[in-house]
CSV table of C-alpha atoms in Angstrom, one decimal:
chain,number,residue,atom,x,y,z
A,1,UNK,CA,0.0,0.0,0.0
A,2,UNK,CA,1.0,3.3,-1.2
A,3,UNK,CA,1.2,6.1,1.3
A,4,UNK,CA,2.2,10.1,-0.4
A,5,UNK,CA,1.5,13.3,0.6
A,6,UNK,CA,0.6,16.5,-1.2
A,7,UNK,CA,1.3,19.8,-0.3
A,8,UNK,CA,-1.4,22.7,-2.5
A,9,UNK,CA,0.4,25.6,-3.3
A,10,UNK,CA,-2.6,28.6,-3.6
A,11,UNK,CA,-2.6,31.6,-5.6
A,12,UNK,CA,-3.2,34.9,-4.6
A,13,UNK,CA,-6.3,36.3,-4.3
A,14,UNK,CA,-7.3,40.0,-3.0
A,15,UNK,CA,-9.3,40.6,0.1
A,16,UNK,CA,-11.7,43.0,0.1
A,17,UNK,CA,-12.7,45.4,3.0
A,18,UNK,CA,-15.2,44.3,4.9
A,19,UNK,CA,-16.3,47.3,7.4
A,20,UNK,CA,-16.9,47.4,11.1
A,21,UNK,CA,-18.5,44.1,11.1
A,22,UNK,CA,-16.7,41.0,9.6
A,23,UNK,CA,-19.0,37.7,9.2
A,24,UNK,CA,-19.9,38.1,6.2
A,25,UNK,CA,-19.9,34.4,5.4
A,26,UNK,CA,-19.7,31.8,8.1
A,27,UNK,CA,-18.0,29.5,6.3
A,28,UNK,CA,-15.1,30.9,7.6
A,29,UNK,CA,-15.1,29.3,10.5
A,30,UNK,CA,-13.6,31.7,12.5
A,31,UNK,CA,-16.2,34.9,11.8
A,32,UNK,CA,-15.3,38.6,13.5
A,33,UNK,CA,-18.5,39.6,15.2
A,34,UNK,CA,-17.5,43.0,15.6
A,35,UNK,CA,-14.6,45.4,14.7
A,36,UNK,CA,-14.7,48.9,15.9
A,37,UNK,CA,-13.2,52.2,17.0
A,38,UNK,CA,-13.9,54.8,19.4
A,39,UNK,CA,-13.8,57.2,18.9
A,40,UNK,CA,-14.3,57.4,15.4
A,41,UNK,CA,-12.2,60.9,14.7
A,42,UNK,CA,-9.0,61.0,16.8
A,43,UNK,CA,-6.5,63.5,17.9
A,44,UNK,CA,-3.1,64.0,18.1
A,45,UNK,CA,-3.4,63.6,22.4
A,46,UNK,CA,-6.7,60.9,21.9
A,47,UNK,CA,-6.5,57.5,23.2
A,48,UNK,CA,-7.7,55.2,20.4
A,49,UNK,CA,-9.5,52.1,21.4
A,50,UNK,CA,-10.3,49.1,18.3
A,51,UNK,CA,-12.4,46.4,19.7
A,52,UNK,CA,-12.4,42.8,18.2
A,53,UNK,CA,-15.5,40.5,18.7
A,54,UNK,CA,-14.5,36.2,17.2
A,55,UNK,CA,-16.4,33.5,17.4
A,56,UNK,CA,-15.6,30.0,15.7
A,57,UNK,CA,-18.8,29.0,14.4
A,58,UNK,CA,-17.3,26.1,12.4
A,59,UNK,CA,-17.6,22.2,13.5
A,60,UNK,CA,-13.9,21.7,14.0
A,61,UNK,CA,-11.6,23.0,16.8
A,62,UNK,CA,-9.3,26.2,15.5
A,63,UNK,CA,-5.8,26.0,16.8
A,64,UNK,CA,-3.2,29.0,17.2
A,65,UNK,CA,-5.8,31.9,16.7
A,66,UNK,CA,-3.2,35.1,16.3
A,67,UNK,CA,-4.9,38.3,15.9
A,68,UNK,CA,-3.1,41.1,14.5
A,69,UNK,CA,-3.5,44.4,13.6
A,70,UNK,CA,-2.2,46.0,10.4
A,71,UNK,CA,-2.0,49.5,9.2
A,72,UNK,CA,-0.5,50.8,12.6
A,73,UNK,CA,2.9,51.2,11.9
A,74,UNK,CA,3.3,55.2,12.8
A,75,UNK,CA,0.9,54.9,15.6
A,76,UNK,CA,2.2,54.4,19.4
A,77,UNK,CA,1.7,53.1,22.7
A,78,UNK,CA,-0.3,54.3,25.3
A,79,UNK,CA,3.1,55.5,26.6
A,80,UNK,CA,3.3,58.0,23.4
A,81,UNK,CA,6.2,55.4,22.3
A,82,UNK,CA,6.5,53.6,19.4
A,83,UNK,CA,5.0,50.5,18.8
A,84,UNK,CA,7.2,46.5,19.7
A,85,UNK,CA,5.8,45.9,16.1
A,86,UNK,CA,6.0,42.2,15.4
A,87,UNK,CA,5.2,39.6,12.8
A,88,UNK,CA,5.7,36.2,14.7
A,89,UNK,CA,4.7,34.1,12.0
A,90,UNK,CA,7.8,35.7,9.9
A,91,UNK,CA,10.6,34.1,12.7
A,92,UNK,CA,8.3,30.9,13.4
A,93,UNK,CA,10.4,28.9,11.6
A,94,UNK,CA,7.8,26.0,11.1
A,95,UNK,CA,8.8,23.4,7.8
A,96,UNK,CA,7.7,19.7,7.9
A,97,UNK,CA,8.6,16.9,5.7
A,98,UNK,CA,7.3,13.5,5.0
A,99,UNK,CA,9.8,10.4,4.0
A,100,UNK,CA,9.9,6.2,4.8
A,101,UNK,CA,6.6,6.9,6.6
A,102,UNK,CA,7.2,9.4,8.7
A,103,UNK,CA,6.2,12.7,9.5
A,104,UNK,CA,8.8,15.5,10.7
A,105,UNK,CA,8.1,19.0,12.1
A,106,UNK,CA,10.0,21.6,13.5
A,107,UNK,CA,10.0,25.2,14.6
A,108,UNK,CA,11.7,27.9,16.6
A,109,UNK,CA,10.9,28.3,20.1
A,110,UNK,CA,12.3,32.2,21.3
A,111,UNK,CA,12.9,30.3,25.2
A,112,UNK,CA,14.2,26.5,23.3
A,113,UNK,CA,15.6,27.4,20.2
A,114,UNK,CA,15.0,24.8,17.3
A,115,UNK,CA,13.0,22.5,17.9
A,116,UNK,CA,12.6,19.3,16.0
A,117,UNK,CA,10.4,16.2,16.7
A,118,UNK,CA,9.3,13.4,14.3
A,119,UNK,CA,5.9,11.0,14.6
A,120,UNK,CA,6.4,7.2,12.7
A,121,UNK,CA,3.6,5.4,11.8
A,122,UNK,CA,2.6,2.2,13.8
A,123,UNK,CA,1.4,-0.9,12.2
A,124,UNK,CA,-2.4,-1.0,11.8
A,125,UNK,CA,-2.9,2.6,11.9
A,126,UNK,CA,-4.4,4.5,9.0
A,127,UNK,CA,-2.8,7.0,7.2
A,128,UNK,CA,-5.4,10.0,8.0
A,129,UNK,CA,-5.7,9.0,11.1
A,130,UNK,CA,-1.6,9.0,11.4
A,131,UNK,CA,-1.6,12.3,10.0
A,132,UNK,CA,-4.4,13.9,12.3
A,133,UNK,CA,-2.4,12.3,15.3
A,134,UNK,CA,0.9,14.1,13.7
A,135,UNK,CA,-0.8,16.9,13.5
A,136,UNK,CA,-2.7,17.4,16.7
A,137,UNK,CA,0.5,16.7,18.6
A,138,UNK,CA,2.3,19.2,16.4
A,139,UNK,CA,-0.4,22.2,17.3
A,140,UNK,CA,-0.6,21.1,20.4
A,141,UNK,CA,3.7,21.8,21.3
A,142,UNK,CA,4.0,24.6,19.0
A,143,UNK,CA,0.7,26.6,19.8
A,144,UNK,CA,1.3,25.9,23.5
A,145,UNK,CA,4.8,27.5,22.6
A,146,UNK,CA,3.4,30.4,20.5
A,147,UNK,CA,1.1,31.4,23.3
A,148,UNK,CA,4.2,34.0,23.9
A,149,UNK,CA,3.5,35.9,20.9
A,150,UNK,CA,0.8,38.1,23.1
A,151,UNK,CA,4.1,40.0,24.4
A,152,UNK,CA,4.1,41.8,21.4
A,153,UNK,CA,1.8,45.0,21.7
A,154,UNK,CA,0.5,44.2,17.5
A,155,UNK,CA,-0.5,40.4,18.7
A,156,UNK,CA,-3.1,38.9,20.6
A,157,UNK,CA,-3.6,35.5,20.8
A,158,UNK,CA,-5.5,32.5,21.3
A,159,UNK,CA,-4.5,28.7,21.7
A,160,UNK,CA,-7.5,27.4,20.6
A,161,UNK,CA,-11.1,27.9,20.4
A,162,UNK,CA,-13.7,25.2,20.7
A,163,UNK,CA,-16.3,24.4,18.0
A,164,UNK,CA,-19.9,24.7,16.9
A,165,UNK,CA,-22.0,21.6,17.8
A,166,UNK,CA,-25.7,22.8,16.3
A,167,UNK,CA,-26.9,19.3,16.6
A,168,UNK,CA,-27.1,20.0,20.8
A,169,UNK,CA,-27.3,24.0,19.9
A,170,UNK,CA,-24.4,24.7,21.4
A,171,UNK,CA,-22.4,27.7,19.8
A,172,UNK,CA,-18.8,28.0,19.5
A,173,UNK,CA,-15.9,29.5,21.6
A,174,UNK,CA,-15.7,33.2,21.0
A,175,UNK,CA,-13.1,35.8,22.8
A,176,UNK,CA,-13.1,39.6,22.7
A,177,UNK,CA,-9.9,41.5,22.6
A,178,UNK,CA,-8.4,45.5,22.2
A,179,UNK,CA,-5.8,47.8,21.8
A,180,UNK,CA,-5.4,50.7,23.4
A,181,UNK,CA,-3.3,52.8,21.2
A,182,UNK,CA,-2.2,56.4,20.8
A,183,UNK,CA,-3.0,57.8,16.9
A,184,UNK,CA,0.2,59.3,14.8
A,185,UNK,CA,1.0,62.9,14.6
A,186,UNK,CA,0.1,65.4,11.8
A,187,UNK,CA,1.2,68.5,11.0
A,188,UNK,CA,-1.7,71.8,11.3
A,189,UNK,CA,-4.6,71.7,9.1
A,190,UNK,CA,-4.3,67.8,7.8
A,191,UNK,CA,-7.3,65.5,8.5
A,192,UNK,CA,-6.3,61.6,6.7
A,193,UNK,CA,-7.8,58.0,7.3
A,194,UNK,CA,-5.8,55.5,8.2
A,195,UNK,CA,-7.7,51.8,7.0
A,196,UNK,CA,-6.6,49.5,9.5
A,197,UNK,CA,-7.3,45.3,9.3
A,198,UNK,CA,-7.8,43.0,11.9
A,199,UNK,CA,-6.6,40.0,10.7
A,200,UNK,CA,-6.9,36.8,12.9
A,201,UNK,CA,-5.2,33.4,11.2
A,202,UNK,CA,-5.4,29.9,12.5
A,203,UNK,CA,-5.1,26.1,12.0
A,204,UNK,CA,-7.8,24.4,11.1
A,205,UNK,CA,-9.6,21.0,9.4
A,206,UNK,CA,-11.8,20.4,6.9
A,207,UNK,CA,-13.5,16.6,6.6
A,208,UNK,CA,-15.5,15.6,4.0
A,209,UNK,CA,-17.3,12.0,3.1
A,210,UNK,CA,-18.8,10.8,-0.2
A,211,UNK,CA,-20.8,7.4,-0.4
A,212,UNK,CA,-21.5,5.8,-3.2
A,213,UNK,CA,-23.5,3.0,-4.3
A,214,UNK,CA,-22.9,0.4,-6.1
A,215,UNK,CA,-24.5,-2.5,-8.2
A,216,UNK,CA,-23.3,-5.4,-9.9
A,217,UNK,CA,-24.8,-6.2,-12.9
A,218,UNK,CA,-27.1,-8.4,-12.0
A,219,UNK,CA,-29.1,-6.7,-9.5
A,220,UNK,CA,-28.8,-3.8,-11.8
A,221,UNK,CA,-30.7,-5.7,-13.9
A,222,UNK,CA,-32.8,-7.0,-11.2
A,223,UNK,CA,-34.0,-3.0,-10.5
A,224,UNK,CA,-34.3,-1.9,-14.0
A,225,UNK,CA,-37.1,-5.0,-14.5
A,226,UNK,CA,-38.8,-3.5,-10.8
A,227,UNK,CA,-38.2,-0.1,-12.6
A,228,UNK,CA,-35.9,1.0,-9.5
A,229,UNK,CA,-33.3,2.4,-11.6
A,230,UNK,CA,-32.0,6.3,-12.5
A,231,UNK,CA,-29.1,8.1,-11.5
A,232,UNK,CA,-28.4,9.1,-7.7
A,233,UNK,CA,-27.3,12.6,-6.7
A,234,UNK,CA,-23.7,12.6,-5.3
A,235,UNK,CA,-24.0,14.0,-1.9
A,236,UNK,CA,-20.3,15.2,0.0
A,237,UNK,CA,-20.8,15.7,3.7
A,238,UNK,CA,-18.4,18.3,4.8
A,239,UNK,CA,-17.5,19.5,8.0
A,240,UNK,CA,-19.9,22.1,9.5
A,241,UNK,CA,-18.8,25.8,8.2
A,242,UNK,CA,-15.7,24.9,6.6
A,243,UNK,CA,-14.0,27.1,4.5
A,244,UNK,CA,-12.4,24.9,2.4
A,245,UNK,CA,-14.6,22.2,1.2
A,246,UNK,CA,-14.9,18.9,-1.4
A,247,UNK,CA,-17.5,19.4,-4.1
A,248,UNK,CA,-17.8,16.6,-6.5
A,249,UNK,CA,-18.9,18.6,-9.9
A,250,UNK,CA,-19.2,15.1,-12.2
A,251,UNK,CA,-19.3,11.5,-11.9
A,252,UNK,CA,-21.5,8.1,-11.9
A,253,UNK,CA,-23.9,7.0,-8.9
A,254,UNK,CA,-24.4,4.2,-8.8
A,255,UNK,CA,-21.8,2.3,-10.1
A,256,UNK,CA,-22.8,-0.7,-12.5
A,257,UNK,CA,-19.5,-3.5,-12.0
A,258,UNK,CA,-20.1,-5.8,-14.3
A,259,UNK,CA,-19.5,-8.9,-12.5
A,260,UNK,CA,-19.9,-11.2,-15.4
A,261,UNK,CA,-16.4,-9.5,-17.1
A,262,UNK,CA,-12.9,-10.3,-16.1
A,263,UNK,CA,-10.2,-7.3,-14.5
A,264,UNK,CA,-11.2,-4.4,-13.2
A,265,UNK,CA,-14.5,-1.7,-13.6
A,266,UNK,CA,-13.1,1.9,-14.1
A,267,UNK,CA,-15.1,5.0,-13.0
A,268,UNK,CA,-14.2,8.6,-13.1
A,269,UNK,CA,-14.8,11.4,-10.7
A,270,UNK,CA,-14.6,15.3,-11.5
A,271,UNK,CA,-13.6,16.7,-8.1
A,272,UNK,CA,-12.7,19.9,-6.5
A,273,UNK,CA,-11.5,21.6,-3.5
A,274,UNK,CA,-13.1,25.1,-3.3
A,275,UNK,CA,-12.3,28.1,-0.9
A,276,UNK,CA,-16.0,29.1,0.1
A,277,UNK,CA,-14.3,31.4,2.9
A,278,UNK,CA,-13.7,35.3,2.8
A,279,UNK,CA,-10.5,34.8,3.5
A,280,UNK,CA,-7.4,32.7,1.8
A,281,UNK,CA,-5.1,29.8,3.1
A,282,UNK,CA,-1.8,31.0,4.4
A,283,UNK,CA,1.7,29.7,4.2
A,284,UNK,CA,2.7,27.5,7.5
A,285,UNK,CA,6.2,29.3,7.6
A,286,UNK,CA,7.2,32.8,5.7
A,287,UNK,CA,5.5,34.3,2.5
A,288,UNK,CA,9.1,33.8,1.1
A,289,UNK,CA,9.3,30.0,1.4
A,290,UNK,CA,9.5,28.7,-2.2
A,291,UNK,CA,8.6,25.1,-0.6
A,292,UNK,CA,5.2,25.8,0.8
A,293,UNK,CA,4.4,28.4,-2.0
A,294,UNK,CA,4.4,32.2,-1.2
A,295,UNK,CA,0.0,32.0,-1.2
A,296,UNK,CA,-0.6,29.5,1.5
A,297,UNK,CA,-0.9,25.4,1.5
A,298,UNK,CA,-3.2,23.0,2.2
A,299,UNK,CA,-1.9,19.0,2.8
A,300,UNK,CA,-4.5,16.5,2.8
A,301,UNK,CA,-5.1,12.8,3.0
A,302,UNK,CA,-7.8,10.8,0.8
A,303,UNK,CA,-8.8,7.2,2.1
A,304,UNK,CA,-10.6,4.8,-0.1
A,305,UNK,CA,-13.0,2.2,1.2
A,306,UNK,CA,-15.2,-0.7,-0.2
A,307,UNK,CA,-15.5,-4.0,-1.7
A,308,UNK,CA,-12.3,-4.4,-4.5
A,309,UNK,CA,-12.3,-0.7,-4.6
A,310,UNK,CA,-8.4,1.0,-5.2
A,311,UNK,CA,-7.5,4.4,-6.7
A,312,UNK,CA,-6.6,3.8,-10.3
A,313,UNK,CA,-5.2,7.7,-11.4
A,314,UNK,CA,-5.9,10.0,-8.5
A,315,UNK,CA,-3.6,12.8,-7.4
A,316,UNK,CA,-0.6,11.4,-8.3
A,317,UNK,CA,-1.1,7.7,-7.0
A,318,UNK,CA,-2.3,4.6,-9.1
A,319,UNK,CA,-2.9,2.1,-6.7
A,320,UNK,CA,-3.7,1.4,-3.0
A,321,UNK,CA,-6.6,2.5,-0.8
A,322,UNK,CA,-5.0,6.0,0.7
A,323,UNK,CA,-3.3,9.1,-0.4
A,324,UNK,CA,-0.7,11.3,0.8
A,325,UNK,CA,1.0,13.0,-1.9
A,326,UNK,CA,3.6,15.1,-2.2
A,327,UNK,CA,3.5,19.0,-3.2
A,328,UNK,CA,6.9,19.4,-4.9
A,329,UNK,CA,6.2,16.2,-7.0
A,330,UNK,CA,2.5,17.4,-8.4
A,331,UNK,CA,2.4,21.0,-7.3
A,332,UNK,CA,0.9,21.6,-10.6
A,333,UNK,CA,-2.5,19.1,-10.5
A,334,UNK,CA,-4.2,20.7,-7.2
A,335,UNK,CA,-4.1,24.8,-7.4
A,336,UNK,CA,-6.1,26.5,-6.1
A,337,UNK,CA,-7.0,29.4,-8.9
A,338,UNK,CA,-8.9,32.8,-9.0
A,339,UNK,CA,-12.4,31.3,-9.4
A,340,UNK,CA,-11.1,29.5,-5.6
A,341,UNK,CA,-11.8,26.2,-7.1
A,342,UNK,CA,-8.7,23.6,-8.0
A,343,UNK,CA,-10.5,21.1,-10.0
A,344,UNK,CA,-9.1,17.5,-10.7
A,345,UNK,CA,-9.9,14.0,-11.7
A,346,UNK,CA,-9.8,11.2,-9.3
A,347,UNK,CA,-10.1,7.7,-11.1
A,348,UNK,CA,-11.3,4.2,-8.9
A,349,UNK,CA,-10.8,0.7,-10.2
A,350,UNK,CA,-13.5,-2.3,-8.4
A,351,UNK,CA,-12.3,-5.5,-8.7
A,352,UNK,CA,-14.9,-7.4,-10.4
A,353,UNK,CA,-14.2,-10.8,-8.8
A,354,UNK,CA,-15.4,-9.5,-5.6
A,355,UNK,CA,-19.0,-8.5,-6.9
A,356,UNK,CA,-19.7,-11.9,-8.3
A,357,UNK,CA,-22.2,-12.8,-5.3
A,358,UNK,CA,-22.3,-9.4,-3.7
A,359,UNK,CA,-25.4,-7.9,-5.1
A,360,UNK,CA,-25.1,-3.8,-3.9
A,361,UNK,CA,-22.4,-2.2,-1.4
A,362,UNK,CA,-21.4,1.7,-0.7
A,363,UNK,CA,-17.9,2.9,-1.9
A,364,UNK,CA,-16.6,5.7,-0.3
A,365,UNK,CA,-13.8,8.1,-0.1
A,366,UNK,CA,-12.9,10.4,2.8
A,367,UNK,CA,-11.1,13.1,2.7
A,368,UNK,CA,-9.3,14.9,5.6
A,369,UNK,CA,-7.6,18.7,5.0
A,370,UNK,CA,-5.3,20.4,7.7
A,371,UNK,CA,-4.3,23.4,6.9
A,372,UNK,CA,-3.4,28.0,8.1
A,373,UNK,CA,-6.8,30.0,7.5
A,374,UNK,CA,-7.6,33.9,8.0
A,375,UNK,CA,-10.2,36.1,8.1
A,376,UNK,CA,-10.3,40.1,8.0
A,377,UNK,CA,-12.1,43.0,9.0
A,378,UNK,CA,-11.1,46.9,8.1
A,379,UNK,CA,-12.1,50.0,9.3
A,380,UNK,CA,-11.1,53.4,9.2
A,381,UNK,CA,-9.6,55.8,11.3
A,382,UNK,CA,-10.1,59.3,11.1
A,383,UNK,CA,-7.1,61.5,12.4
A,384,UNK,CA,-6.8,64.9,12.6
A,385,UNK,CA,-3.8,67.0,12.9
A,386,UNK,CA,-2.3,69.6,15.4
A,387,UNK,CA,-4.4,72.8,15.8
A,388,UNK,CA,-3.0,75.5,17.4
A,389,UNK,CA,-4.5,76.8,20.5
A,390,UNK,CA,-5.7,80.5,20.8
């Protein structure tokens, strides 16, 4: 059994301003309630105050939540002084690789230093749930770690924020944050805005399920006698207010495996992983890291499951029942594009032997995404300049 491991390198796309008020879509996950100023026109000796309202209203837990505020680089402290101005992602350090089954990560820690820990995978264990191990205990040591970052005066943050479970109508975590910050100064008769963005990042998954059913020829001919046959609509459960979601746009359901033949039944599926967020995925180190792409990444694992049933062509791998491909090998097959979509074609082989005497079944694929998310909010600041007294 195969095991690879991709990486998706994203492209850019721009983010529009979205006001005092940021949840615009809740598939975001993590939605700003509320992002304000008071007051709204500021002086040189005013005390600005900007108010941030989150709230995960997604199905999965967030990890790392970093609020930061951009657009404040001439404004100071409450102490009149300039601002510790800080971009902890920039020095994080963070790179991961995947080779002979295992998974590496490692990141700079300003109290350790470097540090690097691996994860191997143990006999009998699956390969997304291998990964979502990896990765838990990964966020866990480095957002635990990270939780330092709120020194900085730019930075607030958040090491994790429970989930949304609607089905007992239970909302999600939410925090509310400020800064307290002292507005630049202008010369004598100038009155400018400053737009300022709230942008709060984290680490986040994305699950999705798609059953399908399946005939063998036989009892497909049994139903189309009873009239019981037609085409079924392909239905992918995602997780609850994801932002980056599966979407199959074409394929066949049910499947027809013609028991009666020798080999293997082939069936194609048009498939598509699709940003329906606000915001974009991020890169899990620097902008400038070539090896993650300088717009963001997603890695992902895709587990196939029923009788005879292994991936024939899909994302890079042409056989076994999971997938874990790599991002430098087939960078090119899964990118996300400006329409947020990144199409691609995922073929399935059945083995026909094994529908001989088994009338109907359910293939199914799962797929599992880990990957950096924002969302923004921008408002302006009105600020006036010196006025002489007299």
């Amino acid at each position: 059994m195969k095991a690879w491991y991709f990486l998706l390198v994203l492209a850019v796309i721009a983010s529009g301003c979205v006001g005092s008020v940021g949840n615009v879509s809740p598939n975001d996950a993590i939605v700003i309630n509320e992002f304000s100023l008071d007051p709204k026109v500021l002086e040189p000796d005013d005390t600005a105050s900007f108010f941030l309202d989150v709230e995960n209203v997604g199905g999965t837990t967030a990890k790392c939540v970093t609020a930061e505020l951009y657009g404040i680089e001439s404004w100071y402290n409450q102490l009149s002084q300039p601002l510790s101005y800080a971009r902890p992602w920039r020095t994080s350090g963070i790179g991961f690789n995947y080779a002979n089954g295992q998974l590496a990560f490692n990141y700079y820690d300003t109290n350790s230093g470097f540090v690097n820990f691996a994860y191997s995978r143990q006999s009998g264990v699956g390969l997304s749930t291998y990964v979502n191990d990896a990765w838990n205990q990964f966020t866990s040591r480095f957002c635990s770690a990270a939780g330092g970052w709120s020194q900085y005066e730019d930075v607030k943050y958040f090491d994790s924020m429970s989930p949304a479970v609607p089905a007992q109508n239970k909302p999600g975590q939410s925090f509310t944050t400020q800064w307290v910050l002292r507005p630049p100064v202008l010369p004598e008769g100038v009155h400018t805005n400053y737009p300022v963005t709230a942008r709060v990042s984290y680490m986040y998954t994305s699950n999705a399920q798609i059953n399908l059913q399946a005939f063998n020829k036989a009892e497909a001919e049994r139903r189309e006698v009873l009239g019981q046959t037609g085409d079924i609509p392909i239905t992918v459960e995602n997780s609850y207010f994801a932002p980056i979601q599966v979407v199959v746009t074409r394929g066949k359901n049910p499947i027809i495996v013609n028991q009666r033949q020798p080999n293997y039944e082939l069936v194609n599926y048009l498939i598509e992983f699709q940003n329906v967020g606000n915001g974009w995925p991020l890169p899990l180190e620097s902008d400038v890291m070539s090896d993650q792409g300088a717009n963001g990444f997603i890695f992902a694992t895709a587990e196939l499951n029923g009788p005879g049933a292994y991936f024939y062509d899909c994302l890079g791998a042409n056989s076994g029942t999971e997938i874990f491909v790599s991002g430098n090998a087939i960078q090119n097959l899964v990118k996300l594009r400006s329409d947020k979509r990144a199409p691609f074609g995922c073929t399935i082989a059945i083995d026909r032997a094994q529908w001989v005497d088994n009338p109907m079944g359910t293939i199914s694929m799962t797929f599992k995404l880990w990957y950096r998310y924002y969302t923004d909010a921008t408002i302006g600041a009105d600020v006036l300049g010196l006025q002489q007294s007299g």
